[in-house]
Amino acid sequence: MSFSFSEGVRYMRVGIQDKRIIDVSIFFFFLYCRRFPPFDCMNHTTHPHKAFQKAVESLMECPPAVRTAIQTHLRVRTFSRKESLASADPYHQGLHFIYEGLARCHYSDTKGRETTACFVWEGQFLPLIAGMPDPNGEDLTLEFLEDTTLLSLTAADLTDLYQQYPTLALLPYHVARQQLARCEAWLRAFRMYSRGDLLHWFLREYPVMQGRIASKHLASFVGLAPESLSRLRARKK
């Protein structure tokens, strides 16, 4: 079986448009995790290339020859705080993993107002849909909130790897399925909790985020004004 990187991304986009596909993806994802535990739960390694390899192996089996080929193609790139991975940058079309740092994806409306869609931190792949327009034509922009080190395979790297090892073409699909599972958990929380409770759910579920996200970004994620967020935090103290 062989398909292009863009076809792998299509799994992600179709899943977002069709809730039934998301539900099926989540079901099979959790069955799959019985064999491969999520990388987020593993101990972070000190060597960047090993961190990337562990992330891949948490999603799919990876024979020694494939591991060697990935290591040969893997690139390291650093970004400064407040820098963006622009949709016009051809580099964004690959597969990217955060070794160190923190980023957010956000939409901007015609008035320049931003809505945070998600946060991504070390041990996670960047969303495959970053830089792609939403149904309203708005771009999903990825902004780095800390100095960040990315480990990447460009689209050209992936195409070369697929030709050598066709089974590796399933990697974007597994990454997309993992991201859909996280997205589903967030959507469930948005349905279950009030905005104030949603804030505390997020900080409780993701303690690694404590003190790392600016109030304005966290407020836009949970749907609160920054002033309301400050009042909620003060009330809980």
PDB file of C-alpha atoms in Angstrom:
ATOM      1  CA  MET A   1       0.000   0.000   0.000  1.00  0.00           C
ATOM      2  CA  SER A   2       1.382   3.409  -0.929  1.00  0.00           C
ATOM      3  CA  PHE A   3       0.042   6.950  -0.919  1.00  0.00           C
ATOM      4  CA  SER A   4       1.388  10.474  -0.805  1.00  0.00           C
ATOM      5  CA  PHE A   5       1.845  12.720   2.208  1.00  0.00           C
ATOM      6  CA  SER A   6      -1.104  14.865   1.085  1.00  0.00           C
ATOM      7  CA  GLU A   7      -3.321  11.786   1.110  1.00  0.00           C
ATOM      8  CA  GLY A   8      -2.245  11.086   4.665  1.00  0.00           C
ATOM      9  CA  VAL A   9      -3.242  14.616   5.623  1.00  0.00           C
ATOM     10  CA  ARG A  10      -6.610  14.062   3.960  1.00  0.00           C
ATOM     11  CA  TYR A  11      -7.497  11.537   6.666  1.00  0.00           C
ATOM     12  CA  MET A  12      -7.249  14.397   9.153  1.00  0.00           C
ATOM     13  CA  ARG A  13      -9.329  16.840   7.114  1.00  0.00           C
ATOM     14  CA  VAL A  14     -12.065  14.328   6.266  1.00  0.00           C
ATOM     15  CA  GLY A  15     -12.249  13.256   9.902  1.00  0.00           C
ATOM     16  CA  ILE A  16     -12.857  16.818  11.026  1.00  0.00           C
ATOM     17  CA  GLN A  17     -15.644  17.297   8.497  1.00  0.00           C
ATOM     18  CA  ASP A  18     -17.414  14.019   9.336  1.00  0.00           C
ATOM     19  CA  LYS A  19     -18.100  13.393  13.036  1.00  0.00           C
ATOM     20  CA  ARG A  20     -18.846   9.714  12.385  1.00  0.00           C
ATOM     21  CA  ILE A  21     -15.316   9.194  11.055  1.00  0.00           C
ATOM     22  CA  ILE A  22     -13.930  10.864  14.181  1.00  0.00           C
ATOM     23  CA  ASP A  23     -15.906   8.471  16.417  1.00  0.00           C
ATOM     24  CA  VAL A  24     -14.655   5.421  14.500  1.00  0.00           C
ATOM     25  CA  SER A  25     -11.096   6.765  14.530  1.00  0.00           C
ATOM     26  CA  ILE A  26     -11.197   7.249  18.304  1.00  0.00           C
ATOM     27  CA  PHE A  27     -12.503   3.722  18.867  1.00  0.00           C
ATOM     28  CA  PHE A  28      -9.763   2.085  16.825  1.00  0.00           C
ATOM     29  CA  PHE A  29      -7.135   4.469  18.186  1.00  0.00           C
ATOM     30  CA  PHE A  30      -7.717   3.337  21.767  1.00  0.00           C
ATOM     31  CA  LEU A  31      -7.647  -0.305  20.678  1.00  0.00           C
ATOM     32  CA  TYR A  32      -4.362   0.404  18.927  1.00  0.00           C
ATOM     33  CA  CYS A  33      -2.949   2.054  22.061  1.00  0.00           C
ATOM     34  CA  ARG A  34      -3.137  -1.268  23.877  1.00  0.00           C
ATOM     35  CA  ARG A  35      -0.145  -2.256  21.737  1.00  0.00           C
ATOM     36  CA  PHE A  36       1.575   1.129  21.501  1.00  0.00           C
ATOM     37  CA  PRO A  37       1.291   3.500  24.511  1.00  0.00           C
ATOM     38  CA  PRO A  38       1.050   7.230  23.656  1.00  0.00           C
ATOM     39  CA  PHE A  39       4.411   8.943  23.510  1.00  0.00           C
ATOM     40  CA  ASP A  40       3.073  11.752  25.736  1.00  0.00           C
ATOM     41  CA  CYS A  41       3.136   9.272  28.635  1.00  0.00           C
ATOM     42  CA  MET A  42       6.734   8.175  28.071  1.00  0.00           C
ATOM     43  CA  ASN A  43       9.835   9.610  29.686  1.00  0.00           C
ATOM     44  CA  HIS A  44      11.404  12.311  27.553  1.00  0.00           C
ATOM     45  CA  THR A  45      14.808  11.307  26.249  1.00  0.00           C
ATOM     46  CA  THR A  46      17.805  13.658  26.161  1.00  0.00           C
ATOM     47  CA  HIS A  47      18.681  12.860  22.550  1.00  0.00           C
ATOM     48  CA  PRO A  48      16.446  14.546  19.926  1.00  0.00           C
ATOM     49  CA  HIS A  49      16.701  11.802  17.304  1.00  0.00           C
ATOM     50  CA  LYS A  50      15.801   9.127  19.838  1.00  0.00           C
ATOM     51  CA  ALA A  51      12.821  11.198  20.967  1.00  0.00           C
ATOM     52  CA  PHE A  52      11.496  11.311  17.405  1.00  0.00           C
ATOM     53  CA  GLN A  53      12.089   7.608  16.940  1.00  0.00           C
ATOM     54  CA  LYS A  54      10.215   6.745  20.144  1.00  0.00           C
ATOM     55  CA  ALA A  55       7.304   8.891  18.998  1.00  0.00           C
ATOM     56  CA  VAL A  56       7.145   7.012  15.694  1.00  0.00           C
ATOM     57  CA  GLU A  57       7.451   3.620  17.395  1.00  0.00           C
ATOM     58  CA  SER A  58       4.594   4.531  19.756  1.00  0.00           C
ATOM     59  CA  LEU A  59       2.366   4.718  16.666  1.00  0.00           C
ATOM     60  CA  MET A  60       3.590   1.882  14.436  1.00  0.00           C
ATOM     61  CA  GLU A  61       6.146  -0.891  14.205  1.00  0.00           C
ATOM     62  CA  CYS A  62       9.453   0.330  12.872  1.00  0.00           C
ATOM     63  CA  PRO A  63      12.085  -2.229  11.694  1.00  0.00           C
ATOM     64  CA  PRO A  64      15.780  -1.337  12.111  1.00  0.00           C
ATOM     65  CA  ALA A  65      16.223  -0.480   8.424  1.00  0.00           C
ATOM     66  CA  VAL A  66      13.331   1.989   8.586  1.00  0.00           C
ATOM     67  CA  ARG A  67      14.715   3.554  11.766  1.00  0.00           C
ATOM     68  CA  THR A  68      18.059   4.081  10.068  1.00  0.00           C
ATOM     69  CA  ALA A  69      16.425   5.657   7.015  1.00  0.00           C
ATOM     70  CA  ILE A  70      14.391   8.044   9.182  1.00  0.00           C
ATOM     71  CA  GLN A  71      17.487   9.100  11.104  1.00  0.00           C
ATOM     72  CA  THR A  72      19.258   9.835   7.815  1.00  0.00           C
ATOM     73  CA  HIS A  73      16.490  12.164   6.633  1.00  0.00           C
ATOM     74  CA  LEU A  74      15.614  13.792   9.962  1.00  0.00           C
ATOM     75  CA  ARG A  75      16.240  17.552  10.177  1.00  0.00           C
ATOM     76  CA  VAL A  76      16.525  19.803  13.221  1.00  0.00           C
ATOM     77  CA  ARG A  77      15.168  23.327  13.074  1.00  0.00           C
ATOM     78  CA  THR A  78      14.800  25.930  15.834  1.00  0.00           C
ATOM     79  CA  PHE A  79      12.216  28.697  16.176  1.00  0.00           C
ATOM     80  CA  SER A  80      12.176  31.721  18.465  1.00  0.00           C
ATOM     81  CA  ARG A  81       9.310  32.715  20.720  1.00  0.00           C
ATOM     82  CA  LYS A  82       6.536  34.518  18.790  1.00  0.00           C
ATOM     83  CA  GLU A  83       7.835  33.198  15.458  1.00  0.00           C
ATOM     84  CA  SER A  84       5.295  31.519  13.189  1.00  0.00           C
ATOM     85  CA  LEU A  85       5.449  28.599  10.815  1.00  0.00           C
ATOM     86  CA  ALA A  86       3.842  30.394   7.893  1.00  0.00           C
ATOM     87  CA  SER A  87       1.550  28.569   5.500  1.00  0.00           C
ATOM     88  CA  ALA A  88       3.603  29.995   2.632  1.00  0.00           C
ATOM     89  CA  ASP A  89       6.727  28.284   3.974  1.00  0.00           C
ATOM     90  CA  PRO A  90       7.140  25.034   1.996  1.00  0.00           C
ATOM     91  CA  TYR A  91       8.815  23.600   5.064  1.00  0.00           C
ATOM     92  CA  HIS A  92       5.460  23.363   6.868  1.00  0.00           C
ATOM     93  CA  GLN A  93       4.236  20.683   4.458  1.00  0.00           C
ATOM     94  CA  GLY A  94       6.213  17.956   6.216  1.00  0.00           C
ATOM     95  CA  LEU A  95       5.869  16.047   9.474  1.00  0.00           C
ATOM     96  CA  HIS A  96       7.109  17.964  12.527  1.00  0.00           C
ATOM     97  CA  PHE A  97       7.709  16.862  16.110  1.00  0.00           C
ATOM     98  CA  ILE A  98       8.353  19.170  19.073  1.00  0.00           C
ATOM     99  CA  TYR A  99      11.427  18.085  20.978  1.00  0.00           C
ATOM    100  CA  GLU A 100      11.458  21.142  23.220  1.00  0.00           C
ATOM    101  CA  GLY A 101       9.071  24.077  23.405  1.00  0.00           C
ATOM    102  CA  LEU A 102       5.443  25.060  23.065  1.00  0.00           C
ATOM    103  CA  ALA A 103       3.211  26.263  20.230  1.00  0.00           C
ATOM    104  CA  ARG A 104      -0.398  27.147  19.559  1.00  0.00           C
ATOM    105  CA  CYS A 105      -2.607  27.030  16.493  1.00  0.00           C
ATOM    106  CA  HIS A 106      -5.007  29.907  16.028  1.00  0.00           C
ATOM    107  CA  TYR A 107      -7.457  31.428  13.570  1.00  0.00           C
ATOM    108  CA  SER A 108      -7.802  35.154  12.871  1.00  0.00           C
ATOM    109  CA  ASP A 109     -11.044  36.744  11.694  1.00  0.00           C
ATOM    110  CA  THR A 110     -11.361  39.691   9.304  1.00  0.00           C
ATOM    111  CA  LYS A 111     -11.006  42.116  12.237  1.00  0.00           C
ATOM    112  CA  GLY A 112      -7.756  40.534  13.355  1.00  0.00           C
ATOM    113  CA  ARG A 113      -9.252  38.843  16.422  1.00  0.00           C
ATOM    114  CA  GLU A 114      -7.585  35.536  17.234  1.00  0.00           C
ATOM    115  CA  THR A 115      -9.120  32.303  18.492  1.00  0.00           C
ATOM    116  CA  THR A 116      -6.766  29.645  19.812  1.00  0.00           C
ATOM    117  CA  ALA A 117      -7.631  26.235  18.370  1.00  0.00           C
ATOM    118  CA  CYS A 118      -5.101  24.094  20.265  1.00  0.00           C
ATOM    119  CA  PHE A 119      -1.769  23.946  22.049  1.00  0.00           C
ATOM    120  CA  VAL A 120       1.106  21.611  21.169  1.00  0.00           C
ATOM    121  CA  TRP A 121       4.098  20.884  23.380  1.00  0.00           C
ATOM    122  CA  GLU A 122       7.157  18.639  23.621  1.00  0.00           C
ATOM    123  CA  GLY A 123       6.554  15.023  22.742  1.00  0.00           C
ATOM    124  CA  GLN A 124       3.832  15.813  20.191  1.00  0.00           C
ATOM    125  CA  PHE A 125       3.619  16.164  16.425  1.00  0.00           C
ATOM    126  CA  LEU A 126       2.418  19.470  15.021  1.00  0.00           C
ATOM    127  CA  PRO A 127      -1.143  19.325  13.656  1.00  0.00           C
ATOM    128  CA  LEU A 128      -1.153  18.116  10.066  1.00  0.00           C
ATOM    129  CA  ILE A 129      -3.703  20.786   9.122  1.00  0.00           C
ATOM    130  CA  ALA A 130      -1.618  23.777  10.276  1.00  0.00           C
ATOM    131  CA  GLY A 131      -1.457  26.322   7.508  1.00  0.00           C
ATOM    132  CA  MET A 132      -4.578  24.984   5.778  1.00  0.00           C
ATOM    133  CA  PRO A 133      -7.720  27.154   5.471  1.00  0.00           C
ATOM    134  CA  ASP A 134     -10.813  26.329   7.507  1.00  0.00           C
ATOM    135  CA  PRO A 135     -14.263  26.143   5.827  1.00  0.00           C
ATOM    136  CA  ASN A 136     -14.548  29.938   6.135  1.00  0.00           C
ATOM    137  CA  GLY A 137     -11.276  30.463   4.295  1.00  0.00           C
ATOM    138  CA  GLU A 138      -9.285  31.443   7.388  1.00  0.00           C
ATOM    139  CA  ASP A 139      -5.778  30.064   7.802  1.00  0.00           C
ATOM    140  CA  LEU A 140      -4.816  28.001  10.820  1.00  0.00           C
ATOM    141  CA  THR A 141      -1.569  29.656  11.898  1.00  0.00           C
ATOM    142  CA  LEU A 142       1.004  28.012  14.129  1.00  0.00           C
ATOM    143  CA  GLU A 143       2.810  30.352  16.541  1.00  0.00           C
ATOM    144  CA  PHE A 144       5.625  29.326  18.868  1.00  0.00           C
ATOM    145  CA  LEU A 145       5.068  30.462  22.464  1.00  0.00           C
ATOM    146  CA  GLU A 146       8.562  29.465  23.589  1.00  0.00           C
ATOM    147  CA  ASP A 147      11.905  28.944  21.904  1.00  0.00           C
ATOM    148  CA  THR A 148      11.203  25.619  20.217  1.00  0.00           C
ATOM    149  CA  THR A 149      13.223  22.814  18.651  1.00  0.00           C
ATOM    150  CA  LEU A 150      11.484  20.874  15.885  1.00  0.00           C
ATOM    151  CA  LEU A 151      12.510  17.530  14.451  1.00  0.00           C
ATOM    152  CA  SER A 152      11.170  17.315  10.925  1.00  0.00           C
ATOM    153  CA  LEU A 153      10.756  15.259   7.811  1.00  0.00           C
ATOM    154  CA  THR A 154       9.925  17.476   4.848  1.00  0.00           C
ATOM    155  CA  ALA A 155       7.395  16.436   2.216  1.00  0.00           C
ATOM    156  CA  ALA A 156      10.300  15.529  -0.083  1.00  0.00           C
ATOM    157  CA  ASP A 157      11.894  13.449   2.686  1.00  0.00           C
ATOM    158  CA  LEU A 158       8.633  11.608   3.266  1.00  0.00           C
ATOM    159  CA  THR A 159       8.122  10.905  -0.424  1.00  0.00           C
ATOM    160  CA  ASP A 160      11.613   9.425  -0.619  1.00  0.00           C
ATOM    161  CA  LEU A 161      10.997   7.301   2.473  1.00  0.00           C
ATOM    162  CA  TYR A 162       7.660   6.064   1.122  1.00  0.00           C
ATOM    163  CA  GLN A 163       9.337   4.889  -2.058  1.00  0.00           C
ATOM    164  CA  GLN A 164      11.920   2.934  -0.079  1.00  0.00           C
ATOM    165  CA  TYR A 165       9.528   1.650   2.602  1.00  0.00           C
ATOM    166  CA  PRO A 166       5.875   1.739   1.451  1.00  0.00           C
ATOM    167  CA  THR A 167       4.488   0.771   4.868  1.00  0.00           C
ATOM    168  CA  LEU A 168       5.899   4.006   6.292  1.00  0.00           C
ATOM    169  CA  ALA A 169       3.288   5.871   4.222  1.00  0.00           C
ATOM    170  CA  LEU A 170       0.847   5.000   7.013  1.00  0.00           C
ATOM    171  CA  LEU A 171       2.702   7.225   9.473  1.00  0.00           C
ATOM    172  CA  PRO A 172       0.732  10.447   8.706  1.00  0.00           C
ATOM    173  CA  TYR A 173      -2.473   8.450   9.121  1.00  0.00           C
ATOM    174  CA  HIS A 174      -1.410   7.257  12.580  1.00  0.00           C
ATOM    175  CA  VAL A 175      -0.357  10.791  13.535  1.00  0.00           C
ATOM    176  CA  ALA A 176      -3.719  12.140  12.334  1.00  0.00           C
ATOM    177  CA  ARG A 177      -5.588   9.475  14.283  1.00  0.00           C
ATOM    178  CA  GLN A 178      -3.682  10.385  17.450  1.00  0.00           C
ATOM    179  CA  GLN A 179      -4.484  14.056  16.928  1.00  0.00           C
ATOM    180  CA  LEU A 180      -8.150  13.267  16.324  1.00  0.00           C
ATOM    181  CA  ALA A 181      -8.240  11.397  19.638  1.00  0.00           C
ATOM    182  CA  ARG A 182      -6.905  14.443  21.459  1.00  0.00           C
ATOM    183  CA  CYS A 183      -9.323  16.684  19.551  1.00  0.00           C
ATOM    184  CA  GLU A 184     -12.231  14.450  20.543  1.00  0.00           C
ATOM    185  CA  ALA A 185     -11.242  14.690  24.221  1.00  0.00           C
ATOM    186  CA  TRP A 186     -11.224  18.476  23.974  1.00  0.00           C
ATOM    187  CA  LEU A 187     -14.574  18.563  22.147  1.00  0.00           C
ATOM    188  CA  ARG A 188     -16.097  16.338  24.824  1.00  0.00           C
ATOM    189  CA  ALA A 189     -14.855  18.693  27.524  1.00  0.00           C
ATOM    190  CA  PHE A 190     -16.291  21.698  25.669  1.00  0.00           C
ATOM    191  CA  ARG A 191     -19.692  19.957  25.637  1.00  0.00           C
ATOM    192  CA  MET A 192     -19.593  18.878  29.300  1.00  0.00           C
ATOM    193  CA  TYR A 193     -18.175  21.894  31.136  1.00  0.00           C
ATOM    194  CA  SER A 194     -18.980  25.553  31.551  1.00  0.00           C
ATOM    195  CA  ARG A 195     -16.259  27.922  30.428  1.00  0.00           C
ATOM    196  CA  GLY A 196     -14.975  28.358  33.960  1.00  0.00           C
ATOM    197  CA  ASP A 197     -14.938  24.620  34.625  1.00  0.00           C
ATOM    198  CA  LEU A 198     -13.355  24.061  31.221  1.00  0.00           C
ATOM    199  CA  LEU A 199     -10.395  26.197  32.249  1.00  0.00           C
ATOM    200  CA  HIS A 200      -9.786  24.148  35.378  1.00  0.00           C
ATOM    201  CA  TRP A 201     -10.293  20.888  33.473  1.00  0.00           C
ATOM    202  CA  PHE A 202      -7.607  21.893  30.978  1.00  0.00           C
ATOM    203  CA  LEU A 203      -5.080  22.854  33.637  1.00  0.00           C
ATOM    204  CA  ARG A 204      -5.842  19.700  35.619  1.00  0.00           C
ATOM    205  CA  GLU A 205      -5.517  17.408  32.590  1.00  0.00           C
ATOM    206  CA  TYR A 206      -2.398  19.130  31.271  1.00  0.00           C
ATOM    207  CA  PRO A 207      -0.319  20.246  34.283  1.00  0.00           C
ATOM    208  CA  VAL A 208       2.685  20.648  31.960  1.00  0.00           C
ATOM    209  CA  MET A 209       0.930  23.820  30.730  1.00  0.00           C
ATOM    210  CA  GLN A 210       0.858  25.518  34.150  1.00  0.00           C
ATOM    211  CA  GLY A 211       2.575  28.902  33.953  1.00  0.00           C
ATOM    212  CA  ARG A 212       3.588  28.479  30.302  1.00  0.00           C
ATOM    213  CA  ILE A 213       0.577  29.944  28.478  1.00  0.00           C
ATOM    214  CA  ALA A 214      -0.257  33.653  28.447  1.00  0.00           C
ATOM    215  CA  SER A 215      -3.671  34.463  29.901  1.00  0.00           C
ATOM    216  CA  LYS A 216      -4.903  35.957  26.628  1.00  0.00           C
ATOM    217  CA  HIS A 217      -4.132  32.739  24.729  1.00  0.00           C
ATOM    218  CA  LEU A 218      -5.706  30.524  27.384  1.00  0.00           C
ATOM    219  CA  ALA A 219      -8.775  32.780  27.483  1.00  0.00           C
ATOM    220  CA  SER A 220      -9.240  32.596  23.714  1.00  0.00           C
ATOM    221  CA  PHE A 221      -8.979  28.807  23.881  1.00  0.00           C
ATOM    222  CA  VAL A 222     -11.748  28.347  26.474  1.00  0.00           C
ATOM    223  CA  GLY A 223     -13.885  31.190  25.076  1.00  0.00           C
ATOM    224  CA  LEU A 224     -13.461  33.780  27.812  1.00  0.00           C
ATOM    225  CA  ALA A 225     -12.418  37.407  27.852  1.00  0.00           C
ATOM    226  CA  PRO A 226      -9.014  37.861  29.528  1.00  0.00           C
ATOM    227  CA  GLU A 227     -10.694  39.865  32.318  1.00  0.00           C
ATOM    228  CA  SER A 228     -13.116  37.027  33.025  1.00  0.00           C
ATOM    229  CA  LEU A 229     -10.247  34.571  33.126  1.00  0.00           C
ATOM    230  CA  SER A 230      -8.442  36.720  35.716  1.00  0.00           C
ATOM    231  CA  ARG A 231     -11.560  36.876  37.888  1.00  0.00           C
ATOM    232  CA  LEU A 232     -11.993  33.112  37.734  1.00  0.00           C
ATOM    233  CA  ARG A 233      -8.408  32.514  38.764  1.00  0.00           C
ATOM    234  CA  ALA A 234      -8.700  34.992  41.626  1.00  0.00           C
ATOM    235  CA  ARG A 235     -11.912  33.318  42.821  1.00  0.00           C
ATOM    236  CA  LYS A 236     -10.255  29.901  42.976  1.00  0.00           C
ATOM    237  CA  LYS A 237      -7.320  31.111  45.083  1.00  0.00           C
TER     238      LYS A 237
END
